[in-house]
Short mmCIF file of C-alpha atoms in Angstrom, two decimals:
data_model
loop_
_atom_site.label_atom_id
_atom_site.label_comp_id
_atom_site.label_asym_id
_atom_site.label_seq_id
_atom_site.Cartn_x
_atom_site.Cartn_y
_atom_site.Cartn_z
CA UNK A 1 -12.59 -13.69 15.65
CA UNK A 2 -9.57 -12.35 17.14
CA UNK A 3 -8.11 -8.84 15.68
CA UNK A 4 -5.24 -8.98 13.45
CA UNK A 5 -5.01 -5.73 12.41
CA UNK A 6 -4.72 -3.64 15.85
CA UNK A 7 -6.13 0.48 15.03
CA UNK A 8 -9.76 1.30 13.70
CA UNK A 9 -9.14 -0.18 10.63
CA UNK A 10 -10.45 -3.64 12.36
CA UNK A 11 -14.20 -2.85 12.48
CA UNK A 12 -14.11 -1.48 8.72
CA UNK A 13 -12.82 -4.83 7.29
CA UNK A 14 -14.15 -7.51 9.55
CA UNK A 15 -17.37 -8.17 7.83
CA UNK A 16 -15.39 -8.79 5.08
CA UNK A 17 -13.16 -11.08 6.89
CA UNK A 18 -16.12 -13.62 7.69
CA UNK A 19 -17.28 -13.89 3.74
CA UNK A 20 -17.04 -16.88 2.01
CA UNK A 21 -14.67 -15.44 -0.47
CA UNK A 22 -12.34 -14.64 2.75
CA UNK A 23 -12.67 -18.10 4.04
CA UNK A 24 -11.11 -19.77 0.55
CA UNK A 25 -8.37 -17.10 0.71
CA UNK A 26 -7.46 -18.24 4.19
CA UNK A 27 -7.35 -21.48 3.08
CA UNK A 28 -5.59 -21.24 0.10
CA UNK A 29 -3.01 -19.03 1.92
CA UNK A 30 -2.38 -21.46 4.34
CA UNK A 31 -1.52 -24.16 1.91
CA UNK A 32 0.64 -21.44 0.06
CA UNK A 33 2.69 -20.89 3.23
CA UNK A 34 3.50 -24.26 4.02
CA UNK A 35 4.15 -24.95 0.39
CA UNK A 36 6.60 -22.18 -1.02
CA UNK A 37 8.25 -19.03 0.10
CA UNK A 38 5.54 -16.45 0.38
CA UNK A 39 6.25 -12.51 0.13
CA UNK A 40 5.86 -11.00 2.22
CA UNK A 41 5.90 -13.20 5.91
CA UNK A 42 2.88 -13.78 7.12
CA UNK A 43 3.21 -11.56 9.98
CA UNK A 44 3.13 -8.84 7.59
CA UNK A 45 0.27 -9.29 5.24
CA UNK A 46 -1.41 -6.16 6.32
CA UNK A 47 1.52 -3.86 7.49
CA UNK A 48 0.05 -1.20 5.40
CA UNK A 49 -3.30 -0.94 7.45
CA UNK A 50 -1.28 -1.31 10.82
CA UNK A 51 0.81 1.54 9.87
CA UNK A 52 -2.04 4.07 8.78
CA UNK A 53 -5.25 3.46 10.84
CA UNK A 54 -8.13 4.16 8.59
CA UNK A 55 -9.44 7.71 10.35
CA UNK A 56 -5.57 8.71 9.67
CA UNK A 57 -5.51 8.14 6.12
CA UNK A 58 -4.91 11.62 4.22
CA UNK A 59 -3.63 9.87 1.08
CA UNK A 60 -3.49 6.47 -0.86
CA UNK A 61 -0.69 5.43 -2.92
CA UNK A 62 -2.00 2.30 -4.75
CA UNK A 63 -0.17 -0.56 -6.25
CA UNK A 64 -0.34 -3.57 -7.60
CA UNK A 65 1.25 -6.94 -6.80
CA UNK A 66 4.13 -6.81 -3.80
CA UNK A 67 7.24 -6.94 -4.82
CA UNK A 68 8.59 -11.04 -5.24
CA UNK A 69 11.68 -10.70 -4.99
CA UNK A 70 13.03 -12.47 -1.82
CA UNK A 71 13.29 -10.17 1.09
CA UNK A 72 11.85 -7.16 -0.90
CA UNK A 73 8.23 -6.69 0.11
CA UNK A 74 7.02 -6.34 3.73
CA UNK A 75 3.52 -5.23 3.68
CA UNK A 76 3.17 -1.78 1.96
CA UNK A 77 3.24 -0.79 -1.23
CA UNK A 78 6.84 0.26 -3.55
CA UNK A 79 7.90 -0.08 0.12
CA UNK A 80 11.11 -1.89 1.23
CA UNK A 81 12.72 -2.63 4.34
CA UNK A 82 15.96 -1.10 5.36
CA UNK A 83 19.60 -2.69 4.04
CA UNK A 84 17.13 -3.82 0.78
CA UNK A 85 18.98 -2.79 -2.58
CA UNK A 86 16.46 0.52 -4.42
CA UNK A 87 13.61 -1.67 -6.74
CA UNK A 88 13.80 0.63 -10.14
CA UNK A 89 10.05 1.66 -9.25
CA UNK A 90 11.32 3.20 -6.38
CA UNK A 91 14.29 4.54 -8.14
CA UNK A 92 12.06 6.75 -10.48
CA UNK A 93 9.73 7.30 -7.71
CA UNK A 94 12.84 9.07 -5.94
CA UNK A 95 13.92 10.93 -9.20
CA UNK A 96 10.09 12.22 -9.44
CA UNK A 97 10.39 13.29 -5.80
CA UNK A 98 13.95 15.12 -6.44
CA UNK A 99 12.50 16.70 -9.50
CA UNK A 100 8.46 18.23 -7.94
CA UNK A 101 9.41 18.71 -4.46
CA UNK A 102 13.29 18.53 -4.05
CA UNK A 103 13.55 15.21 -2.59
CA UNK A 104 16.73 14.69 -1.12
CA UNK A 105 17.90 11.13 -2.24
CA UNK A 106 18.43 8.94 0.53
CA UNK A 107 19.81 4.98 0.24
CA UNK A 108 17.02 3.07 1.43
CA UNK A 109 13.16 2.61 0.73
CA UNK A 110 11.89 2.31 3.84
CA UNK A 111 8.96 4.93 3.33
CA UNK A 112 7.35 4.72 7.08
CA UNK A 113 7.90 8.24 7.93
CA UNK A 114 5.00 8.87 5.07
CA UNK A 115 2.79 6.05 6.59
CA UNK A 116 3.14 7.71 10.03
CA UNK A 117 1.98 10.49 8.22
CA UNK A 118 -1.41 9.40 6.81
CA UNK A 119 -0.11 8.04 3.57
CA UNK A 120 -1.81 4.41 3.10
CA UNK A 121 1.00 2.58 0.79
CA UNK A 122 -1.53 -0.42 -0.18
CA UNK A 123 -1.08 -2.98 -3.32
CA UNK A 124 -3.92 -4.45 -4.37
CA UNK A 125 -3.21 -8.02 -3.54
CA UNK A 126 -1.46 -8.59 -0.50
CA UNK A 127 0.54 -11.92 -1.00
CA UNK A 128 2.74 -13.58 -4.20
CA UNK A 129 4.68 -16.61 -4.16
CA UNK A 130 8.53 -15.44 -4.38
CA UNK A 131 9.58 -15.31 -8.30
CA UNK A 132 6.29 -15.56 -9.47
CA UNK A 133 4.72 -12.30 -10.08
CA UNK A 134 1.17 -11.93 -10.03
CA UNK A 135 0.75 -15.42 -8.52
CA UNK A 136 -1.59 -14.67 -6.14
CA UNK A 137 -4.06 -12.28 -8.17
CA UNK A 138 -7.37 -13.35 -8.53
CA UNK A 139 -7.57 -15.58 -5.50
CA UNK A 140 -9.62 -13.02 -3.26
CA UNK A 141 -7.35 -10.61 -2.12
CA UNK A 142 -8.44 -7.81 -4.73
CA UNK A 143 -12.13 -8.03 -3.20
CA UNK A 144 -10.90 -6.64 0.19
CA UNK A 145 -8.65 -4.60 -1.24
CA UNK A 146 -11.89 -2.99 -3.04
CA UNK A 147 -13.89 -2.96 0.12
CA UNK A 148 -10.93 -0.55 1.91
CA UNK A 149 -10.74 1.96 -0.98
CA UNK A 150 -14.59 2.10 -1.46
CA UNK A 151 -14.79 2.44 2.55
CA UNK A 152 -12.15 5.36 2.70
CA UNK A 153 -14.35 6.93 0.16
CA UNK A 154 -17.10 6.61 1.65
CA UNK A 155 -15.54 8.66 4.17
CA UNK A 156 -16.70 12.46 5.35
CA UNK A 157 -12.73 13.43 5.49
CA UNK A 158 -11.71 13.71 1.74
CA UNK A 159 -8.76 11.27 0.53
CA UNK A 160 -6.37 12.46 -2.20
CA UNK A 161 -5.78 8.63 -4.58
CA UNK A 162 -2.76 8.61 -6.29
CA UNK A 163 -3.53 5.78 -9.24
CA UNK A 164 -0.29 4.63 -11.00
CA UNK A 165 -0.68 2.55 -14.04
CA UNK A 166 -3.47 1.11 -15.46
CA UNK A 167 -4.41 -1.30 -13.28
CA UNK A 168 -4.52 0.99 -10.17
CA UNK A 169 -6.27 3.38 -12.31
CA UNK A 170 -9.55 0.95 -12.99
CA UNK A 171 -9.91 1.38 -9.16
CA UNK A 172 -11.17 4.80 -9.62
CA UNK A 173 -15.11 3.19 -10.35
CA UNK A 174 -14.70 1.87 -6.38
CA UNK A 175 -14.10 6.17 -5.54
CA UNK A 176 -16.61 8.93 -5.37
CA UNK A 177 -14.89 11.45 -7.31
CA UNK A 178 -16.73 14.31 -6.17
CA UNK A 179 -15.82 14.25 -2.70
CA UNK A 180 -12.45 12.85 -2.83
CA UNK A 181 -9.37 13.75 -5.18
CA UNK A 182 -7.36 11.65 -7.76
CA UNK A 183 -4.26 11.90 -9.27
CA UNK A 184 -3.75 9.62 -11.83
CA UNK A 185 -0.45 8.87 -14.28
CA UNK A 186 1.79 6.46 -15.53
CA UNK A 187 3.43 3.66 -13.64
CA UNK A 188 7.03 4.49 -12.18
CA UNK A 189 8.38 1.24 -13.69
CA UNK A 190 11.18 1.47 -16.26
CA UNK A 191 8.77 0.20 -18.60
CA UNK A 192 6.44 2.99 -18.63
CA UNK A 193 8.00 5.80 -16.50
CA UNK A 194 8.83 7.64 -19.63
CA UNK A 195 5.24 7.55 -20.81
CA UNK A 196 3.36 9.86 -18.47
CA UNK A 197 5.17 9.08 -14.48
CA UNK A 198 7.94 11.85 -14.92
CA UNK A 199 7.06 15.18 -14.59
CA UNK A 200 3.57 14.55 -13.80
CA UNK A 201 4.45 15.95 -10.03
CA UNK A 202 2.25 13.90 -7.70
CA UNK A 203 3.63 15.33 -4.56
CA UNK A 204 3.50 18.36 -4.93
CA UNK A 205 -0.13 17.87 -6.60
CA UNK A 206 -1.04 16.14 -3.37
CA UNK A 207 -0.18 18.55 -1.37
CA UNK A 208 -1.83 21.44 -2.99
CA UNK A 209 -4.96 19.02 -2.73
CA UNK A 210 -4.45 18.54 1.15
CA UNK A 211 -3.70 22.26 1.51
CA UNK A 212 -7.60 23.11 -0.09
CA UNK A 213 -8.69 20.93 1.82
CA UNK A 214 -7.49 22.05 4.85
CA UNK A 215 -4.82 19.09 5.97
CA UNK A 216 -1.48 19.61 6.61
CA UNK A 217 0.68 18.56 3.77
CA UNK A 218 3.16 15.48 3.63
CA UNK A 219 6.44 15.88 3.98
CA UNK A 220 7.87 13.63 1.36
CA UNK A 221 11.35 14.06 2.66
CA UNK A 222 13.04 10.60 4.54
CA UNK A 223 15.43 10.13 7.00
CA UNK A 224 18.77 9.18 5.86
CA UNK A 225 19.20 6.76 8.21
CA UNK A 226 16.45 4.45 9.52
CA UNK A 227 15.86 1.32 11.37
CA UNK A 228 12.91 -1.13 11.43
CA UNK A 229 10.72 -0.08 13.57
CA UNK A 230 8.58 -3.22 14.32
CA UNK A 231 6.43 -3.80 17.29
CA UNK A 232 7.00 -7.04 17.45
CA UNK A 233 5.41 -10.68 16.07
CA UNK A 234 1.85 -9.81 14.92
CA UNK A 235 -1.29 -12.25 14.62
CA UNK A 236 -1.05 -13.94 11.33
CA UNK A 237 -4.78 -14.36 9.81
CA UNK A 238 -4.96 -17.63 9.76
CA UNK A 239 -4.11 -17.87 13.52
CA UNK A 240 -6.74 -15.57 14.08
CA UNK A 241 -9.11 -17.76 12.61
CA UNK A 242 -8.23 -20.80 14.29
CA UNK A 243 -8.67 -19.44 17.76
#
């Protein structure tokens, strides 16, 4: 099988890439693609492991579903690309960061400075169909998902998990919480922001956790002005497969 994700993250997940489970998601991605509008492109499905090779990874910000609105999500998670109007989750997420660690607000939500920096910004499923929220759960992607989380913690380097919401928080069976860290709240949607995201200062949290454990902290700060930085056209899976 030819690599599609291009850093050490490869031999971690290929075993799971030849499963059964795997093969029907391949195929049932393939259909999706030629079928609807997918978020995000298919040359982007696994930005978030690209970005943040797995012997990198210092932190994991879990989320969901991408986001499916059109030209929102591009591969890591609460993540958008430059010129792409604020999603509110991002919004609070900013007004957390202003309020723990003095976050400078900044117009876009490209958040690749923190990937660069060992933050791993991965959803739990990788795909949806555009409008349709959730589409695409339950298909296969969640399994791999698993299999990287259970993998980092498996790890001898400590990872801190930041687990937003409830479903990001039932992850935490998949991590060995004696060796690694977790941070665990409320989701920064407007829906439940109010009920345990603000003021539960992640950031800084995370850093005091790297700190003890001897890593340099993030800086959470971004650029005010960015542009995408983008290698060029990746390997999509299912051309992978096929050669």
């Amino acid at each position: 099988m030819k690599p599609f994700i291009h850093n050490d993250w490869w031999p971690v997940l290929e075993p799971e890439f030849e499963q059964d489970y795997y093969q029907e998601l391949r195929k049932f991605l393939v259909e999706e693609y030629q079928n609807y509008r997918i978020d995000p492109d298919m040359y982007h499905i696994f930005t978030a492991f690209d970005w943040t090779p797995f012997s990198q990874v210092k932190v994991v910000i879990l989320g969901q579903d991408p986001y499916h609105n059109p030209g929102q999500a591009h591969g890591c998670s609460f993540s958008v690309l430059p010129g792409t109007k604020l999603p509110p989750s991002l919004v609070n997420i900013y007004k957390e960061l202003q309020s723990d660690v003095g976050f400078q607000p900044v117009q876009h939500g490209y958040l690749k400075r923190w990937a660069d920096q060992g933050v791993l910004l991965l959803n739990s499923v990788l795909t949806v169909r555009d409008g349709a929220a959730f589409s695409h759960q339950g298909k296969g992607w969640e399994r791999l998902t698993d299999a990287a989380i259970a993998k980092l913690s498996e790890r001898p380097e400590p990872v801190v998990f930041i687990l937003w919401g409830r479903a990001a928080r039932s992850k935490i069976k998949l991590i060995d919480t004696q060796t690694n860290i977790v941070l665990q709240s409320a989701h920064p949607s407007p829906l439940s922001a109010h009920r345990g995201f603000f003021g539960s200062k992640p950031f800084s949290k995370t850093n005091i956790a790297l700190t003890s454990l001897g890593e340099t902290p993030i800086d959470w700060q971004l650029p005010e002005h960015v542009s995408v930085d983008d290698a060029g056209p990746q390997t999509t899976p299912a051309q992978s497969e096929e050669n």
